[in-house]
């Protein structure tokens, strides 16, 4: 399969090139040249397949030409060593719990898949160290760091905004050691993302070391996120609830929802999507006005969605050939303030006993407000509420039990390197590595 750049100025790339480069040389994002529809027979029996079996079929459509079947199967099965249950919260609203992986957030799926695929390519080539640069607003760093931990031939640099991620998030990527280095940047997530993007464009740096990205722009992280949309459908179909399915995705950089849109293009019977934003409502405004106006992000309690210029918007545009009309026909938007998010976490907990995290709360509320008669909604519960412990405990006025996996991280010692947001010092640091 060939991958083209959304900016159409860079040459087409093979899967391996796209995965190793991350971003195309014209700063565009890679897109698969074809999105293969899956056969009707697959959907007819999907409710009888396991998560891993479903995911392998989806993976095969994208990666089957480039990765031997047994290797791909192993990568998929290893990646999905945990479940993603669709849990009923109340009548016609389901939570797709994507927090059963090692770092309790959906990014585990893409992070683990990418680490294994990149590891395969490096082994095939016979080793030269590859350096993964990843900017994180919270959960990407932990998912990528844990996905790559101990993978030979790969070093990971996690850039995160100082003071803007929760203590638990921070512990998940600053306590690992081995091939993982955490860089604490005196700036915002957008500053971290800019440092990473500039590093990829810097000729001197690229001559010095082999760099790749593991942000949601990387096709190896981005595409596997389609897996669980199919599995959500399978579960709801089994429950007899899949006829008019609305999927709601709490969105920041828009990688997650875009993978769902790819799923729909492959034939997944989703009626429509809702993109739920926090106060960083750039996409919501785009839907209303047809104008895309990126602006600096503002900090919210759903901090993994604090994105002022969502990278994957370029992929959404590419998928719909730039048509605002086509985009609005399949995706609607919602935006919630911190006060509304708090209100939603509290009300849902009181009414249903289900504890939402601040990101999932945006998704849940958008379904509560936006479902039409006859529709069934599933929102992606993108992280475990205990990852946002203080926030969630303050809202509900009760203590929240911390899962054992998280407690283990809390016991580690933070190790990070302070970094300014100016590119020259970041570059000097990397040149010394
Ligand atoms: C990353 C993240 C999001 C946003 O996902 P995008 O793919 O960037 O849109 C939402 N919720 C949580 C918990 C996340 O970590």
XYZ file of C-alpha atoms and ligand atoms in Angstrom:
448
model
C 0.000 0.000 0.000
C 1.228 3.481 -0.845
C 0.749 6.460 1.436
C 0.289 9.976 0.097
C 0.787 13.254 1.939
C -2.212 15.473 2.661
C -0.158 18.374 1.238
C 0.487 16.498 -2.046
C 4.032 17.926 -2.394
C 5.989 14.945 -1.031
C 6.519 11.694 -2.929
C 4.331 8.741 -2.030
C 5.757 6.525 0.685
C 5.736 2.834 1.510
C 4.257 1.784 4.861
C 7.731 1.449 6.312
C 8.768 4.922 5.125
C 5.548 6.450 6.421
C 5.967 4.801 9.824
C 9.626 5.713 10.198
C 9.200 9.301 8.952
C 5.945 10.021 10.745
C 5.349 13.342 9.019
C 5.836 13.710 5.242
C 8.621 16.023 4.052
C 6.058 18.635 2.958
C 4.688 18.652 6.547
C 1.572 16.822 5.423
C 0.115 13.747 7.096
C 0.261 10.372 5.426
C -2.956 8.819 4.167
C -3.375 5.319 2.735
C -3.966 5.511 -1.002
C -6.966 3.193 -0.754
C -9.383 2.431 2.028
C -10.546 -1.094 1.309
C -14.153 -1.894 2.153
C -14.606 -5.077 4.173
C -16.959 -7.704 2.748
C -20.599 -7.870 3.812
C -20.002 -11.406 5.140
C -17.643 -9.952 7.744
C -20.365 -7.654 9.074
C -22.984 -10.416 8.912
C -21.107 -12.480 11.497
C -19.042 -9.868 13.290
C -20.884 -10.387 16.586
C -19.450 -13.902 16.794
C -15.825 -12.793 16.484
C -13.410 -11.826 19.257
C -11.834 -8.358 19.549
C -8.549 -9.782 18.240
C -10.189 -11.572 15.313
C -12.079 -8.442 14.293
C -8.971 -6.295 14.652
C -6.901 -8.637 12.523
C -9.398 -8.347 9.635
C -9.234 -4.558 9.861
C -5.437 -4.570 10.147
C -5.167 -6.863 7.144
C -7.073 -4.352 4.990
C -4.454 -1.678 5.742
C -1.234 -3.560 6.392
C -1.755 -6.968 4.785
C 0.204 -6.080 1.633
C 3.244 -4.943 3.611
C 3.509 -7.245 6.618
C 3.477 -11.055 6.475
C 0.219 -12.491 7.773
C 1.680 -14.357 10.748
C 3.700 -11.300 11.862
C 0.712 -9.005 11.523
C -1.484 -11.396 13.430
C 1.044 -11.568 16.232
C 1.352 -7.771 16.372
C -2.430 -7.396 16.570
C -2.901 -10.144 19.154
C -0.032 -8.815 21.319
C -1.334 -5.269 21.080
C -4.833 -6.230 22.171
C -3.998 -8.156 25.291
C -6.972 -6.504 27.010
C -10.685 -6.051 26.373
C -12.681 -2.961 25.339
C -16.187 -3.673 26.632
C -19.222 -1.619 25.608
C -20.958 -1.036 28.938
C -24.541 0.148 29.227
C -24.715 3.400 31.209
C -28.394 4.025 30.699
C -31.125 3.322 28.145
C -29.566 3.637 24.668
C -26.261 5.088 25.895
C -23.192 2.866 26.054
C -19.635 3.527 27.161
C -16.911 1.905 25.073
C -14.327 1.452 27.808
C -10.940 1.960 26.241
C -9.098 2.099 29.551
C -8.303 -1.546 30.189
C -4.770 -1.384 28.782
C -1.496 -0.883 30.698
C -1.807 2.913 31.058
C -5.594 2.937 31.295
C -6.255 5.061 28.204
C -7.177 4.410 24.578
C -3.760 5.475 23.332
C -2.429 2.125 24.533
C -3.874 0.548 21.388
C -2.020 2.770 18.924
C 1.092 2.993 21.105
C 1.454 -0.758 21.463
C 0.715 -1.440 17.819
C 3.205 1.139 16.585
C 5.986 -0.080 18.889
C 5.572 -3.615 17.588
C 5.347 -2.622 13.937
C 8.380 -0.332 14.157
C 10.265 -3.061 16.026
C 9.474 -5.414 13.132
C 10.807 -2.948 10.551
C 13.993 -2.306 12.524
C 14.660 -6.037 12.905
C 14.047 -6.542 9.204
C 16.529 -3.801 8.321
C 19.162 -5.011 10.785
C 19.330 -2.275 13.439
C 20.215 1.367 13.477
C 18.862 3.172 16.484
C 15.573 4.943 15.809
C 14.595 7.835 18.059
C 10.938 8.425 18.708
C 9.960 12.001 19.573
C 6.562 12.358 21.132
C 4.776 15.462 22.374
C 2.103 14.784 24.945
C -0.700 16.677 26.585
C -0.996 13.829 29.070
C -1.892 10.383 27.854
C 0.086 10.005 24.640
C 3.357 10.071 26.555
C 2.435 7.262 28.869
C 0.900 5.076 26.167
C 3.854 5.502 23.831
C 6.499 5.197 26.552
C 4.917 2.027 27.924
C 4.274 0.644 24.449
C 7.974 1.066 23.542
C 9.516 0.281 26.909
C 12.378 -2.152 26.447
C 11.914 -2.441 22.641
C 15.421 -2.877 21.305
C 16.832 -0.362 18.836
C 14.374 2.379 19.804
C 14.866 5.339 22.155
C 11.849 7.434 23.136
C 11.880 11.141 24.081
C 8.644 12.311 25.679
C 8.094 16.094 25.635
C 5.450 17.328 28.029
C 4.271 20.746 29.259
C 5.561 21.458 32.749
C 2.812 21.643 35.340
C 0.049 20.887 32.830
C -0.343 17.134 33.202
C -1.680 15.344 36.241
C 0.727 13.726 38.690
C -0.471 10.263 37.729
C 0.004 10.964 34.021
C 3.482 12.337 34.682
C 4.501 9.302 36.721
C 3.553 7.006 33.874
C 6.318 8.283 31.612
C 8.893 9.812 33.985
C 9.488 6.735 36.124
C 10.307 4.156 33.478
C 14.015 4.682 32.747
C 15.627 2.262 30.262
C 15.038 3.537 26.716
C 12.605 6.270 27.800
C 13.664 9.910 28.476
C 11.160 12.508 29.723
C 11.709 16.179 28.792
C 9.796 18.688 30.911
C 9.143 21.673 28.651
C 8.557 25.142 30.059
C 5.552 25.842 27.796
C 2.238 24.469 26.531
C 1.384 21.259 24.644
C 1.394 23.249 21.418
C 4.984 24.340 22.199
C 5.944 20.691 22.688
C 4.287 19.758 19.417
C 6.098 22.618 17.639
C 9.470 21.410 18.993
C 8.806 17.942 17.627
C 7.646 19.210 14.241
C 10.687 21.505 13.950
C 13.034 18.675 14.829
C 11.684 16.616 11.928
C 12.287 19.520 9.542
C 15.845 20.198 10.720
C 18.384 18.836 8.241
C 21.361 18.879 10.617
C 19.474 16.996 13.307
C 18.174 14.422 10.869
C 21.689 13.820 9.577
C 22.827 13.271 13.170
C 20.119 10.848 14.255
C 17.203 8.872 12.840
C 14.030 10.520 14.079
C 10.447 9.407 14.005
C 7.223 10.491 15.619
C 4.748 8.555 17.675
C 2.086 11.229 17.873
C -1.332 10.465 16.475
C -0.060 11.723 13.119
C 1.879 8.463 12.664
C -0.122 6.017 10.546
C 0.971 3.104 12.747
C -0.638 4.734 15.770
C -3.523 6.278 13.992
C -4.965 3.428 11.880
C -5.154 0.734 14.631
C -7.592 2.989 16.446
C -10.145 1.852 13.883
C -10.119 -1.617 15.487
C -12.315 -0.840 18.453
C -15.023 0.929 16.448
C -15.709 -2.397 14.726
C -15.645 -4.194 18.060
C -18.086 -1.654 19.533
C -20.424 -2.331 16.638
C -20.080 -6.084 17.130
C -21.032 -5.801 20.801
C -24.007 -3.568 20.155
C -25.152 -5.772 17.316
C -25.090 -8.706 19.700
C -27.260 -6.689 22.083
C -29.663 -5.886 19.217
C -28.786 -2.186 19.462
C -26.739 -1.477 16.367
C -29.333 -0.410 13.788
C -29.049 3.361 14.169
C -25.719 3.715 15.845
C -24.261 7.097 16.726
C -20.627 7.156 17.826
C -19.435 10.053 19.940
C -15.724 10.731 20.346
C -14.155 13.124 22.868
C -11.682 14.832 20.556
C -8.465 16.831 20.767
C -6.024 16.135 17.969
C -8.773 14.249 16.094
C -6.772 11.077 15.498
C -9.237 8.889 17.316
C -12.375 10.091 15.545
C -10.647 10.091 12.163
C -9.857 6.383 12.587
C -13.584 5.871 13.192
C -14.376 7.758 9.996
C -12.012 5.421 8.156
C -13.994 2.541 9.663
C -17.193 3.949 8.236
C -15.508 4.246 4.855
C -14.672 0.526 5.149
C -18.357 -0.212 5.511
C -18.876 -0.072 9.260
C -22.583 0.686 9.717
C -22.346 3.808 11.862
C -25.147 6.278 11.155
C -23.203 9.363 12.196
C -20.439 10.661 14.439
C -20.298 13.377 17.064
C -17.008 15.088 17.907
C -17.181 16.332 21.489
C -14.799 19.165 22.372
C -13.975 20.889 25.634
C -13.583 24.695 25.453
C -10.992 24.207 22.720
C -13.756 24.210 20.156
C -11.905 24.843 16.893
C -13.600 21.950 15.114
C -17.002 22.847 16.508
C -16.546 26.368 15.148
C -15.467 24.946 11.808
C -18.715 22.987 11.583
C -20.746 26.129 12.304
C -18.861 28.542 10.045
C -16.958 26.428 7.467
C -13.853 28.334 8.568
C -10.928 26.663 10.257
C -9.385 29.090 12.722
C -6.696 27.482 14.862
C -5.830 29.366 18.022
C -3.720 28.769 21.125
C -5.146 26.062 23.372
C -6.616 26.873 26.770
C -6.159 24.610 29.782
C -9.221 22.593 30.848
C -9.944 19.682 33.189
C -10.154 17.418 30.116
C -6.522 18.244 29.411
C -5.806 15.567 26.805
C -8.178 17.490 24.549
C -6.478 20.871 25.033
C -5.478 21.275 21.420
C -5.679 24.532 19.494
C -4.739 23.247 16.045
C -5.773 19.599 15.690
C -3.214 17.835 13.457
C -5.614 15.284 12.070
C -7.980 17.924 10.743
C -5.880 17.634 7.583
C -6.895 13.977 7.343
C -10.568 14.779 7.853
C -10.335 17.287 5.006
C -8.534 14.767 2.801
C -11.126 12.085 3.518
C -13.991 14.357 2.437
C -12.059 16.176 -0.297
C -12.276 19.433 1.586
C -16.070 19.547 1.494
C -17.592 21.210 4.539
C -20.965 19.933 3.436
C -19.822 16.315 3.328
C -18.059 16.661 6.667
C -21.096 18.196 8.363
C -23.327 15.482 6.929
C -21.435 12.768 8.825
C -20.073 14.594 11.856
C -21.731 16.988 14.236
C -20.049 18.795 17.096
C -20.444 19.683 20.733
C -18.397 21.828 23.107
C -18.422 21.941 26.890
C -16.920 24.239 29.494
C -15.213 22.910 32.601
C -18.326 23.782 34.603
C -20.477 21.692 32.261
C -18.016 18.798 32.387
C -18.125 18.844 36.198
C -21.905 19.000 36.176
C -22.031 16.004 33.821
C -19.643 13.813 35.818
C -21.662 14.523 38.945
C -25.113 14.066 37.430
C -24.205 10.843 35.614
C -22.709 9.411 38.793
C -25.756 10.303 40.845
C -28.268 9.080 38.274
C -26.581 5.937 37.021
C -23.703 5.105 39.376
C -21.321 5.256 36.397
C -18.199 7.307 36.995
C -17.022 9.215 33.919
C -13.631 10.789 33.422
C -13.658 14.438 32.257
C -13.050 13.463 28.607
C -15.674 10.749 28.471
C -18.059 13.170 30.168
C -17.983 15.389 27.072
C -18.901 12.369 24.965
C -21.664 11.221 27.273
C -23.221 14.658 27.452
C -23.138 15.133 23.705
C -25.135 11.902 23.341
C -27.574 12.858 26.069
C -28.231 16.143 24.284
C -27.890 15.002 20.697
C -29.474 11.560 20.253
C -32.593 11.501 18.117
C -35.508 9.084 18.387
C -34.556 5.522 17.587
C -30.812 6.154 17.769
C -28.468 4.312 20.086
C -25.289 6.083 21.161
C -21.896 4.824 22.174
C -19.282 7.228 23.474
C -15.602 6.410 23.741
C -14.562 6.403 27.390
C -11.008 7.367 26.557
C -9.392 7.089 30.000
C -10.070 5.674 33.453
C -11.475 8.313 35.837
C -8.778 7.551 38.417
C -6.221 9.067 36.046
C -7.794 12.420 36.927
C -8.121 11.595 40.581
C -8.212 15.015 42.254
C -10.569 16.486 39.706
C -12.983 13.577 39.833
C -12.901 13.221 43.627
C -13.585 16.933 44.031
C -16.567 16.695 41.716
C -18.282 13.728 43.320
C -17.110 14.406 46.875
C -16.053 10.808 47.382
C -12.766 9.023 47.130
C -12.137 6.981 44.016
C -10.458 3.619 44.109
C -7.151 3.591 42.242
C -6.655 0.520 40.048
C -3.598 -1.589 40.934
C -1.910 -0.780 37.593
C -1.967 2.931 38.449
C -0.817 2.429 42.014
C 2.261 0.664 40.734
C 3.244 3.749 38.688
C 2.680 6.053 41.670
C 5.396 4.261 43.617
C 8.107 5.111 41.040
C 10.512 8.077 41.220
C 10.139 10.919 38.709
C 13.157 11.495 36.468
C 12.955 14.270 33.873
C 15.160 16.775 32.089
C 14.055 20.447 32.122
C 13.811 21.972 28.640
C 12.967 25.468 27.373
C 10.397 25.845 24.616
C 12.898 27.408 22.234
C 14.011 25.106 19.456
C 17.717 25.978 19.596
C 18.157 24.505 23.072
C 16.150 21.402 22.233
C 18.256 20.873 19.138
C 21.509 21.405 21.074
C 20.361 18.812 23.593
C 19.594 16.220 20.920
C 22.861 16.879 19.068
C 24.663 15.991 22.285
C 22.846 12.704 22.703
C -5.687 11.842 23.531
C -6.954 11.835 24.303
C -8.141 12.332 23.745
C -8.185 12.982 22.388
O -7.919 12.090 21.342
P -7.499 12.652 19.904
O -7.179 11.463 19.091
O -6.315 13.541 20.131
O -8.654 13.431 19.397
C -9.302 12.220 24.484
N -9.298 11.686 25.719
C -8.186 11.215 26.286
C -8.244 10.648 27.657
C -6.980 11.249 25.604
O -5.869 10.789 26.167
